């Protein structure tokens, strides 16, 4: 059978050109929207003068950093209470923006016993309270060495949580803080999975992810994060890394600081002093 | 009372041993996220079988080729359901498509999945178009209208038109193979690409997911083909069954070898934290791994026996049915061991959690069981509307009134 040839007339060509123009324009509009989001020009616009919640604040002029001096921490948990109160975090022992870990080395044991005040064993041993530490399994052995380590979001420069968010609801601000737009979060919990530090939780009541913001509503007004303010021993240090005279810059300058899980390549912005290799 | 019975707590904390980060005590991804890769896997496998015939022209798969297509479609339509049910804000799900964040594996899902669904629907349409025309011919009233709309008001069943249908179905099936592979490889990537969880973080994860997907899909087809043949009181085509058995056997061997290599590498390297992985295997996922390992072994032995001794008749049907059911269970256990097991191993590498799924609620077992039933109901409806069996079978055994 021979194939029928179709005559190509002017009408066909014109119709084709028209269709390409209409579909092409629509596609370009879509692509433009994607490109805008991808390049972050939407975020850049948010920082323009007048659009920021605090009008006088310019997020391009700061680079925030956090220090933890574990040698000072006494495990009083004032920071945890202050954080939960300030940010309306659920009071149960399963949701934290910051928490304090305890490392206890018992005589004759090589590895530390690690727990937190949220540990079920500790809660049971302290008759249901999450406000104090107790030993639930020390028996009669002596403690050889023990220390506390405050934990919080590391506000990584290369945050895996931001990488995996399917809608870009979580992002890193120009001043180095990882935030969540809870009006945009779809609640898939991929970010909770991706964080190597267990810093994120899921707010079941709101159906969105939740995390430490370094009290962004406070620091953009010149205040310190609630946990830093509440710490009675100065174990938490906060400030502008771009200001050489700030508390954090001096902290990093005078101490030999560490970060958590550096092998993850996340580049944390929380610097630790007084931790050992057992702290992860 | 009754309302109290259905009142579901906002969250459920899991018990743990050792030390876990406090936020980890609530397992983020429930069994709904176990079902999601399980369903996509079944789709991928069923589709591959239909492609054996549609693309490679392997005649032995002809009796199930169109049924496999309907199976893939019915299951694929249900794939987003567990994801949507699991979201904190399902009404915002579409944002992932309108404003995708390209560095996220999830953002790609909606695109890959939608593309695949479209390809699948088009291929099904071309494979069934002649049937729509025929059904429009011998039905009346609303049914006639339904089939006429599906046939786009065309009644062209000339040799030329049918050839056109075949060519398009083949071309679409050829596009569908990389799409199905990508879709399921991507599911493995969702887990394998996360560096935060040692149990997930593996380059082999997409490969393992993909291969076990094909295995589970072939298993599902075998079970469904044997069951529907029984319901239709038609003997299942033996050549087809033997071909399915061989396909299942070959893919299963590759899966077992690749999974074995994964474990071998992990234990041979014995990197930091290997003690905790050993504890995970001995502890929370012990039962799951036993089912996975024993299932693979039983299915492999059964299939080898069926193939080596060239079994026929009832022995073939029964042996194959058992092997296929075992494979379906085994692959489900594998999904559980990965998705739930990965979360039971703490990111501290110092503790283990034990996840006990809730019965009620969005994340509950009842919802999960429902989600696993829906695709079968949908498939039943599809089969009623678009009988996929070869006319020879249909006419010989189901006389039309």
XYZ file of C-alpha atoms in Angstrom:
681
model
C 0.000 0.000 0.000
C 1.312 3.442 -0.833
C 1.152 6.117 1.815
C -1.134 9.035 1.167
C 0.710 12.311 1.091
C -0.942 15.209 2.855
C -0.860 18.531 1.068
C 0.647 21.178 3.348
C -1.228 24.392 2.748
C -0.851 27.865 4.173
C -3.759 27.395 6.580
C -2.028 24.445 8.249
C 1.194 26.350 8.671
C -0.574 29.422 10.086
C -2.546 27.287 12.514
C 0.656 25.560 13.616
C 2.434 28.861 14.197
C -0.554 30.158 16.183
C -0.612 27.056 18.375
C 3.124 27.228 19.023
C 2.815 30.888 19.993
C -0.052 30.283 22.452
C 1.411 27.173 24.091
C 4.896 28.639 24.042
C 3.787 31.794 25.835
C 2.012 29.745 28.524
C 5.011 27.485 28.979
C 7.366 30.456 29.218
C 5.180 32.006 31.902
C 5.351 28.762 33.919
C 9.088 28.441 33.445
C 9.550 32.057 34.457
C 7.741 31.348 37.727
C 9.944 28.321 38.406
C 13.111 30.193 37.560
C 12.111 33.044 39.861
C 11.632 30.664 42.776
C 14.732 28.690 41.975
C 16.948 31.746 41.810
C 15.579 33.024 45.114
C 14.500 36.361 43.707
C 11.214 35.955 45.596
C 13.131 35.680 48.863
C 15.313 38.634 47.952
C 12.237 40.751 47.438
C 11.032 39.900 50.945
C 14.023 41.691 52.429
C 13.429 44.877 50.517
C 12.946 47.946 52.670
C 9.550 48.159 54.308
C 8.511 44.598 53.581
C 10.382 43.099 56.535
C 8.402 42.661 59.771
C 10.931 44.853 61.557
C 11.322 47.836 59.289
C 14.709 48.929 60.596
C 16.267 45.477 60.218
C 18.449 44.691 57.215
C 19.219 40.988 56.970
C 22.136 41.526 54.642
C 24.025 43.361 57.409
C 24.274 40.406 59.828
C 25.589 36.871 59.992
C 24.430 35.185 63.151
C 26.356 32.506 65.031
C 25.878 30.523 68.224
C 28.345 29.183 70.761
C 27.936 26.500 73.414
C 30.391 26.267 76.289
C 29.649 22.812 77.625
C 32.142 23.252 80.454
C 29.809 25.822 81.975
C 26.472 24.046 81.591
C 24.984 22.880 84.902
C 21.938 21.138 83.416
C 19.410 23.428 85.129
C 17.165 23.327 82.040
C 16.257 27.026 82.315
C 17.027 27.287 78.595
C 14.579 24.512 77.722
C 11.798 26.079 79.777
C 12.536 29.546 78.413
C 12.483 28.242 74.829
C 9.250 26.318 75.239
C 7.547 29.280 76.907
C 8.847 31.856 74.438
C 7.983 29.837 71.347
C 4.885 27.964 72.464
C 6.526 24.578 72.058
C 4.506 21.643 73.351
C 5.488 20.873 76.971
C 5.589 17.085 76.509
C 8.951 15.261 76.434
C 8.791 14.608 72.662
C 8.957 18.106 71.159
C 12.013 20.294 71.623
C 13.674 23.196 69.866
C 16.513 22.878 72.342
C 17.367 20.196 74.877
C 20.245 19.274 77.158
C 22.066 15.965 77.005
C 23.941 14.412 79.902
C 27.056 12.278 79.468
C 27.969 10.133 82.458
C 31.067 7.938 82.625
C 30.754 5.411 85.441
C 33.781 3.867 87.089
C 35.007 0.923 85.048
C 32.888 1.759 82.002
C 34.473 2.830 78.764
C 31.446 4.283 77.059
C 29.279 7.052 78.460
C 25.695 6.643 79.494
C 23.859 9.330 77.618
C 20.407 10.606 78.424
C 18.342 13.754 78.601
C 15.698 15.026 80.941
C 13.223 13.690 78.358
C 14.458 10.157 78.910
C 11.579 7.888 79.862
C 13.691 6.203 82.526
C 14.576 9.542 84.098
C 10.992 10.719 83.979
C 9.808 7.562 85.703
C 12.579 7.870 88.311
C 11.608 11.472 89.040
C 7.922 10.643 89.484
C 6.781 11.956 86.134
C 8.711 15.227 86.032
C 10.589 16.347 82.929
C 12.152 19.274 84.794
C 15.015 17.400 86.411
C 17.606 14.733 85.861
C 17.637 11.516 87.853
C 19.714 8.407 87.631
C 17.610 5.393 86.823
C 20.343 2.843 86.268
C 23.462 3.974 88.104
C 23.208 1.358 90.853
C 25.950 2.014 93.431
C 28.789 2.787 91.084
C 30.721 6.022 91.309
C 30.666 8.617 88.586
C 34.095 9.104 87.106
C 33.262 11.989 84.796
C 30.079 13.731 83.724
C 29.048 16.761 81.721
C 26.052 18.358 80.063
C 25.736 19.311 76.408
C 23.040 21.758 75.282
C 21.704 20.942 71.823
C 19.754 22.990 69.310
C 19.433 23.491 65.566
C 22.886 24.019 64.057
C 21.578 26.432 61.405
C 23.875 24.745 58.906
C 25.322 26.637 55.980
C 24.612 23.546 53.892
C 21.358 22.373 55.476
C 20.059 18.930 54.380
C 16.585 19.881 55.688
C 16.370 22.789 53.252
C 17.653 20.615 50.420
C 14.855 18.058 50.757
C 11.851 20.374 51.248
C 9.610 19.759 48.213
C 8.037 23.230 48.239
C 10.848 25.375 49.596
C 8.883 26.146 52.759
C 12.077 25.927 54.764
C 14.950 28.161 53.786
C 18.118 29.832 54.971
C 17.896 33.565 55.468
C 20.536 36.008 54.268
C 21.677 36.436 57.895
C 22.245 32.664 58.258
C 19.156 31.396 60.066
C 17.226 28.331 58.895
C 13.502 29.051 59.155
C 10.206 27.408 58.223
C 7.277 29.162 56.582
C 4.597 27.308 58.478
C 1.878 28.763 56.256
C 3.536 27.047 53.322
C 4.808 23.773 54.819
C 2.845 20.772 53.519
C 3.779 18.588 56.512
C 5.599 15.767 54.697
C 8.285 15.467 57.418
C 11.069 14.891 54.908
C 13.080 17.626 56.662
C 12.605 15.879 60.016
C 14.154 12.779 58.437
C 16.975 14.658 56.744
C 18.302 16.506 59.817
C 21.267 14.485 61.150
C 20.990 16.190 64.554
C 17.366 15.391 65.433
C 16.713 19.115 65.706
C 13.398 19.147 63.937
C 10.077 17.912 65.225
C 6.586 17.750 63.830
C 3.884 19.971 65.286
C 0.914 17.604 65.121
C -1.569 20.292 66.170
C -0.579 22.575 63.269
C 0.343 19.783 60.857
C 3.701 21.387 60.023
C 7.386 20.960 60.833
C 8.876 22.874 63.750
C 12.389 23.945 64.683
C 14.623 26.387 66.527
C 14.642 29.854 64.931
C 17.298 31.343 67.225
C 14.247 33.372 68.292
C 14.276 35.218 64.978
C 11.496 37.494 66.213
C 13.827 38.622 69.001
C 17.215 38.823 67.260
C 15.826 41.007 64.481
C 14.868 43.485 67.210
C 18.324 43.494 68.780
C 17.448 41.035 71.574
C 19.108 37.711 72.339
C 17.459 34.285 71.899
C 15.390 33.288 74.934
C 17.698 30.372 75.843
C 20.766 32.623 75.826
C 18.961 35.172 77.982
C 17.838 32.514 80.464
C 21.147 30.694 80.897
C 22.466 31.554 84.399
C 26.061 30.495 83.706
C 26.720 31.922 80.252
C 26.965 28.525 78.583
C 25.146 29.855 75.528
C 26.720 32.574 73.436
C 25.054 34.411 70.570
C 26.047 37.188 68.254
C 27.029 38.530 64.873
C 29.937 36.704 63.233
C 30.586 39.750 61.054
C 31.210 41.916 64.139
C 34.699 41.079 65.491
C 33.775 42.455 68.909
C 30.599 40.381 69.315
C 30.385 37.683 72.008
C 30.376 34.910 69.417
C 33.359 36.251 67.467
C 35.383 36.499 70.682
C 34.214 33.042 71.745
C 35.436 31.508 68.510
C 38.665 33.536 68.617
C 39.754 32.586 72.128
C 38.544 28.965 72.142
C 39.330 25.905 70.068
C 35.836 25.230 68.869
C 34.211 22.164 67.384
C 31.067 21.476 65.452
C 28.805 18.403 65.612
C 29.081 15.649 62.982
C 31.439 17.605 60.693
C 31.671 14.540 58.432
C 28.093 15.229 57.282
C 29.302 18.255 55.343
C 26.524 20.399 56.768
C 28.778 23.252 58.012
C 27.001 24.006 61.298
C 26.837 27.538 62.703
C 26.756 26.330 66.316
C 30.264 26.096 67.789
C 31.055 23.881 70.765
C 33.653 24.035 73.481
C 34.164 21.290 76.041
C 32.788 18.285 74.204
C 34.580 15.058 73.370
C 34.313 12.472 70.619
C 31.370 10.777 72.308
C 29.175 13.823 71.660
C 27.337 13.528 68.347
C -17.913 5.211 74.520
C -18.019 4.883 70.787
C -16.618 8.360 70.194
C -13.960 7.733 72.810
C -13.042 4.581 70.939
C -12.394 6.543 67.778
C -10.633 9.396 69.498
C -7.062 9.220 68.282
C -4.247 10.842 70.245
C -2.410 13.636 68.442
C 0.812 11.644 68.370
C 2.220 8.374 69.570
C 5.653 8.192 71.154
C 7.723 5.058 70.639
C 9.601 3.352 73.471
C 13.363 3.169 73.116
C 16.527 1.731 74.593
C 19.870 3.515 74.798
C 19.913 7.178 73.861
C 17.822 8.757 71.107
C 17.355 12.466 70.389
C 14.150 13.475 72.240
C 12.442 14.580 68.996
C 13.067 11.150 67.524
C 10.663 9.453 69.915
C 7.845 10.240 67.487
C 8.503 8.217 64.332
C 7.855 10.654 61.459
C 6.942 8.215 58.677
C 4.301 5.656 59.498
C 3.233 2.502 57.669
C 1.534 4.705 55.060
C 5.032 5.430 53.786
C 5.617 1.668 53.714
C 2.569 1.222 51.503
C 3.591 3.970 49.110
C 6.770 2.321 47.757
C 5.006 -1.040 47.906
C 2.247 0.199 45.584
C 4.625 1.924 43.159
C 6.652 -1.283 43.093
C 3.640 -3.347 42.120
C 2.902 -0.839 39.360
C 6.436 -0.988 38.002
C 6.451 -4.796 37.989
C 3.037 -5.195 36.376
C 3.976 -2.666 33.740
C 7.217 -4.463 32.895
C 5.254 -7.688 32.288
C 2.830 -5.940 29.954
C 5.838 -4.484 28.133
C 7.342 -7.932 27.615
C 4.504 -8.418 25.176
C 3.757 -4.897 23.962
C 7.362 -3.869 23.334
C 9.356 -7.039 22.932
C 6.548 -9.046 21.354
C 7.036 -12.002 23.698
C 3.934 -13.961 22.781
C 3.960 -16.102 25.934
C 2.943 -13.014 27.957
C 0.065 -12.128 25.640
C -2.696 -13.653 27.820
C -1.854 -11.293 30.724
C -0.494 -8.302 28.816
C -3.664 -6.219 28.807
C -4.656 -7.341 32.292
C -1.198 -6.259 33.474
C -1.816 -2.846 31.981
C -5.111 -2.476 33.854
C -3.406 -3.663 37.044
C -0.653 -1.080 36.667
C -3.210 1.648 36.039
C -5.470 0.683 38.960
C -2.550 0.599 41.390
C -0.890 3.717 40.021
C -4.051 5.764 40.541
C -3.910 4.790 44.230
C -0.213 5.620 44.707
C -0.690 9.254 45.795
C -3.356 8.309 48.363
C -1.030 7.147 51.172
C 1.169 10.199 50.619
C -1.755 12.615 50.745
C -3.188 10.922 53.815
C 0.150 11.254 55.560
C 0.667 14.963 54.857
C -0.005 17.434 57.640
C -1.590 19.704 55.021
C -2.815 17.604 52.092
C -4.601 20.660 50.702
C -1.179 22.219 50.084
C 0.154 19.154 48.243
C -0.291 20.784 44.869
C 2.263 23.441 45.860
C 4.916 20.811 45.196
C 3.952 20.991 41.523
C 3.231 24.692 41.172
C 6.222 25.886 43.148
C 8.608 22.925 43.154
C 11.847 23.134 45.075
C 14.066 21.340 42.615
C 16.697 20.099 45.029
C 14.043 17.936 46.710
C 13.453 14.405 45.498
C 9.793 14.846 46.471
C 9.357 17.761 44.095
C 10.227 15.484 41.206
C 7.713 12.865 42.301
C 4.594 14.734 41.213
C 6.092 15.302 37.779
C 7.426 11.811 37.215
C 4.242 10.244 38.601
C 1.895 12.447 36.560
C 3.897 11.839 33.420
C 3.793 8.129 34.056
C 0.035 8.128 34.727
C -0.585 9.964 31.458
C 1.589 7.515 29.509
C -0.138 4.604 31.200
C -3.634 5.945 30.482
C -2.782 6.641 26.852
C -1.261 3.207 26.372
C -4.296 1.571 27.970
C -6.548 3.609 25.713
C -4.779 2.457 22.568
C -4.704 -1.137 23.800
C -8.453 -1.105 24.497
C -9.763 1.256 21.824
C -11.099 -1.485 19.588
C -12.959 -2.923 22.608
C -14.535 0.470 23.345
C -15.861 0.549 19.797
C -17.178 -3.001 20.105
C -18.769 -2.304 23.499
C -20.384 0.857 22.168
C -21.826 -1.342 19.430
C -23.526 -3.957 21.564
C -24.668 -1.847 24.539
C -27.630 0.458 24.978
C -28.445 3.677 26.796
C -25.943 5.126 29.246
C -23.481 2.282 28.785
C -23.429 2.872 25.049
C -22.831 6.562 25.650
C -20.025 5.757 28.107
C -18.157 3.581 25.613
C -18.852 5.979 22.758
C -17.296 8.818 24.737
C -14.303 6.596 25.549
C -13.967 5.712 21.865
C -14.164 9.438 21.078
C -17.212 8.712 18.925
C -15.116 6.787 16.458
C -16.062 3.367 15.141
C -13.022 2.857 12.981
C -11.758 -0.679 13.479
C -10.224 -1.040 10.048
C -6.927 -2.873 9.745
C -5.202 0.470 9.218
C -6.679 1.939 12.416
C -5.855 -1.159 14.445
C -2.294 -1.059 13.177
C -2.146 2.558 14.257
C -3.408 1.552 17.743
C -0.741 -1.133 18.021
C 2.055 1.175 16.962
C 1.027 3.839 19.463
C 0.599 1.335 22.283
C 4.067 0.025 21.548
C 5.629 3.479 21.372
C 3.964 4.493 24.629
C 5.071 1.270 26.293
C 8.603 2.076 25.210
C 8.356 5.503 26.832
C 6.696 3.856 29.807
C 9.635 1.557 30.572
C 12.114 4.330 31.411
C 9.302 6.258 33.151
C 8.406 3.284 35.360
C 12.081 2.624 36.044
C 12.682 6.252 36.903
C 9.595 6.392 39.126
C 10.703 3.472 41.192
C 14.387 4.211 41.138
C 13.423 7.612 42.468
C 11.548 6.018 45.372
C 14.777 4.287 46.346
C 16.595 7.609 45.990
C 14.213 9.237 48.503
C 15.665 6.937 51.149
C 19.149 6.226 49.795
C 20.055 9.897 49.403
C 19.567 10.818 53.078
C 22.904 10.939 54.880
C 21.183 11.356 58.240
C 20.129 7.712 58.508
C 22.765 5.021 58.257
C 20.236 2.293 57.449
C 19.010 4.220 54.410
C 22.101 5.953 53.170
C 23.266 3.609 50.415
C 24.065 3.885 46.736
C 22.423 0.528 46.118
C 19.056 1.629 47.528
C 17.475 2.700 44.184
C 18.653 -0.523 42.529
C 17.324 -2.699 45.331
C 13.982 -0.885 45.305
C 13.683 -1.180 41.564
C 14.514 -4.877 41.363
C 12.292 -5.868 44.270
C 9.562 -3.740 42.677
C 9.689 -5.812 39.511
C 9.648 -9.003 41.573
C 6.595 -7.904 43.565
C 4.747 -6.776 40.418
C 5.299 -10.120 38.685
C 4.194 -11.848 41.886
C 1.023 -9.791 42.004
C 0.223 -10.592 38.376
C 0.713 -14.308 38.957
C -1.620 -14.270 41.969
C -4.232 -12.202 40.164
C -4.023 -14.224 36.956
C -4.443 -17.538 38.772
C -7.264 -16.131 40.941
C -9.166 -14.550 38.054
C -8.773 -17.671 35.924
C -10.384 -19.594 38.735
C -13.210 -17.058 39.021
C -13.725 -17.136 35.246
C -13.571 -20.950 35.297
C -10.953 -20.771 32.559
C -7.706 -22.688 32.846
C -4.789 -20.321 33.069
C -2.527 -20.446 30.030
C 0.332 -22.766 30.946
C 2.895 -21.255 28.596
C 2.148 -17.883 30.121
C 2.428 -19.240 33.686
C 5.767 -20.835 32.908
C 7.038 -17.608 31.366
C 5.909 -15.685 34.458
C 7.625 -18.243 36.681
C 10.874 -17.824 34.755
C 10.644 -14.036 34.889
C 9.984 -14.131 38.645
C 12.823 -16.573 39.178
C 15.387 -14.509 37.226
C 14.517 -11.198 38.873
C 14.362 -12.785 42.319
C 17.870 -14.175 41.943
C 19.226 -10.737 41.053
C 17.386 -9.153 44.004
C 18.749 -11.706 46.451
C 22.287 -11.274 45.135
C 22.183 -7.459 45.216
C 20.629 -7.379 48.691
C 23.192 -9.896 49.849
C 25.989 -7.707 48.459
C 24.532 -4.735 50.320
C 24.698 -6.562 53.653
C 28.094 -8.061 52.880
C 29.569 -4.654 52.072
C 28.043 -3.109 55.188
C 29.445 -5.745 57.518
C 32.755 -6.079 55.717
C 33.382 -2.344 55.987
C 32.219 -2.369 59.606
C 32.198 1.392 59.842
C 31.388 3.264 63.027
C 27.957 2.332 64.294
C 27.957 -1.211 62.937
C 27.174 -2.533 66.438
C 23.945 -0.546 66.419
C 23.031 -1.929 62.999
C 23.627 -5.419 64.363
C 21.411 -4.547 67.319
C 18.711 -3.273 64.944
C 18.821 -6.525 62.994
C 18.717 -8.621 66.154
C 16.074 -6.376 67.719
C 13.245 -4.300 66.200
C 13.370 -5.680 62.640
C 14.304 -9.251 63.463
C 10.885 -10.629 62.509
C 10.733 -8.535 59.335
C 14.165 -9.596 58.174
C 13.395 -13.226 58.921
C 10.261 -13.013 56.769
C 12.268 -11.297 54.031
C 15.080 -13.848 54.042
C 12.916 -16.923 54.503
C 10.423 -15.645 51.907
C 13.125 -15.177 49.292
C 14.560 -18.622 50.048
C 11.192 -20.412 49.914
C 10.152 -18.669 46.699
C 13.513 -19.375 45.047
C 13.451 -23.059 45.988
C 9.842 -23.467 44.834
C 10.427 -21.687 41.539
C 13.635 -23.596 40.852
C 11.798 -26.830 41.445
C 8.915 -25.802 39.150
C 11.324 -24.824 36.390
C 13.828 -27.671 36.683
C 11.204 -30.433 36.730
C 9.040 -28.689 34.121
C 5.976 -29.058 36.305
C 2.599 -28.683 34.587
C -1.059 -28.567 35.444
C -2.219 -28.260 39.021
C 1.275 -28.592 40.486
C 2.492 -25.669 38.424
C -0.532 -23.505 39.308
C -0.380 -24.282 43.026
C 3.391 -24.070 43.337
C 3.501 -20.812 41.441
C 0.618 -19.333 43.437
C 2.382 -20.133 46.722
C 5.694 -18.728 45.457
C 3.991 -15.541 44.259
C 2.125 -14.972 47.541
C 5.356 -15.554 49.474
C 7.114 -13.019 47.248
C 4.365 -10.448 47.843
C 4.718 -10.876 51.613
C 8.504 -10.888 51.431
C 8.684 -7.634 49.468
C 6.227 -5.969 51.843
C 8.468 -7.048 54.730
C 11.443 -5.568 52.865
C 9.651 -2.208 52.514
C 8.802 -2.290 56.208
C 12.370 -3.156 57.194
C 13.697 -0.234 55.193
C 11.127 2.469 55.940
C 10.289 1.660 59.565
C 13.602 -0.041 60.359
C 15.546 3.020 59.249
C 13.632 5.145 61.711
C 13.969 2.633 64.532
C 17.735 3.097 64.426
C 18.435 6.405 66.161
C 20.483 9.128 64.486
C 22.578 9.152 67.669
C 23.713 5.622 66.718
C 23.311 4.984 70.427
C 19.727 3.869 70.700
C 16.913 1.871 69.157
C 13.235 2.696 68.989
C 10.427 0.211 68.624
C 7.574 1.308 66.403
C 4.147 -0.120 67.109
C 1.647 1.080 64.501
C -1.556 2.597 65.857
C -4.777 0.838 64.886
C -7.015 3.845 64.312
C -6.462 7.299 62.873
C -5.027 8.566 59.624
C -1.791 6.671 60.185
C -3.485 3.608 61.607
C -3.513 0.025 60.464
C -7.184 0.252 59.483
C -6.449 3.115 57.106
C -3.434 1.265 55.743
C -5.424 -1.917 55.147
C -8.105 0.149 53.416
C -5.503 1.733 51.166
C -4.200 -1.671 50.181
C -7.718 -2.860 49.323
C -8.775 0.078 47.148
C -6.534 -0.763 44.152
C -8.027 -4.265 44.021
C -11.560 -2.856 43.997
C -10.546 -0.398 41.307
C -8.988 -3.202 39.284
C -12.192 -5.241 39.647
C -14.167 -2.276 38.294
C -11.719 -1.830 35.408
C -11.940 -5.506 34.509
C -15.742 -5.325 34.553
C -15.752 -2.260 32.317
C -12.917 -3.252 30.009
C -12.588 -7.049 29.865
C -8.857 -7.532 29.222
C -8.963 -11.219 28.375
C -8.458 -12.512 24.898
C -11.759 -12.816 23.011
C -11.170 -16.537 22.469
C -11.377 -17.127 26.205
C -14.281 -14.795 26.735
C -16.485 -16.137 23.968
C -15.809 -19.756 24.781
C -16.727 -19.553 28.431
C -18.913 -16.548 29.061
C -21.716 -16.636 26.547
C -23.188 -13.199 25.996
C -26.957 -12.793 26.249
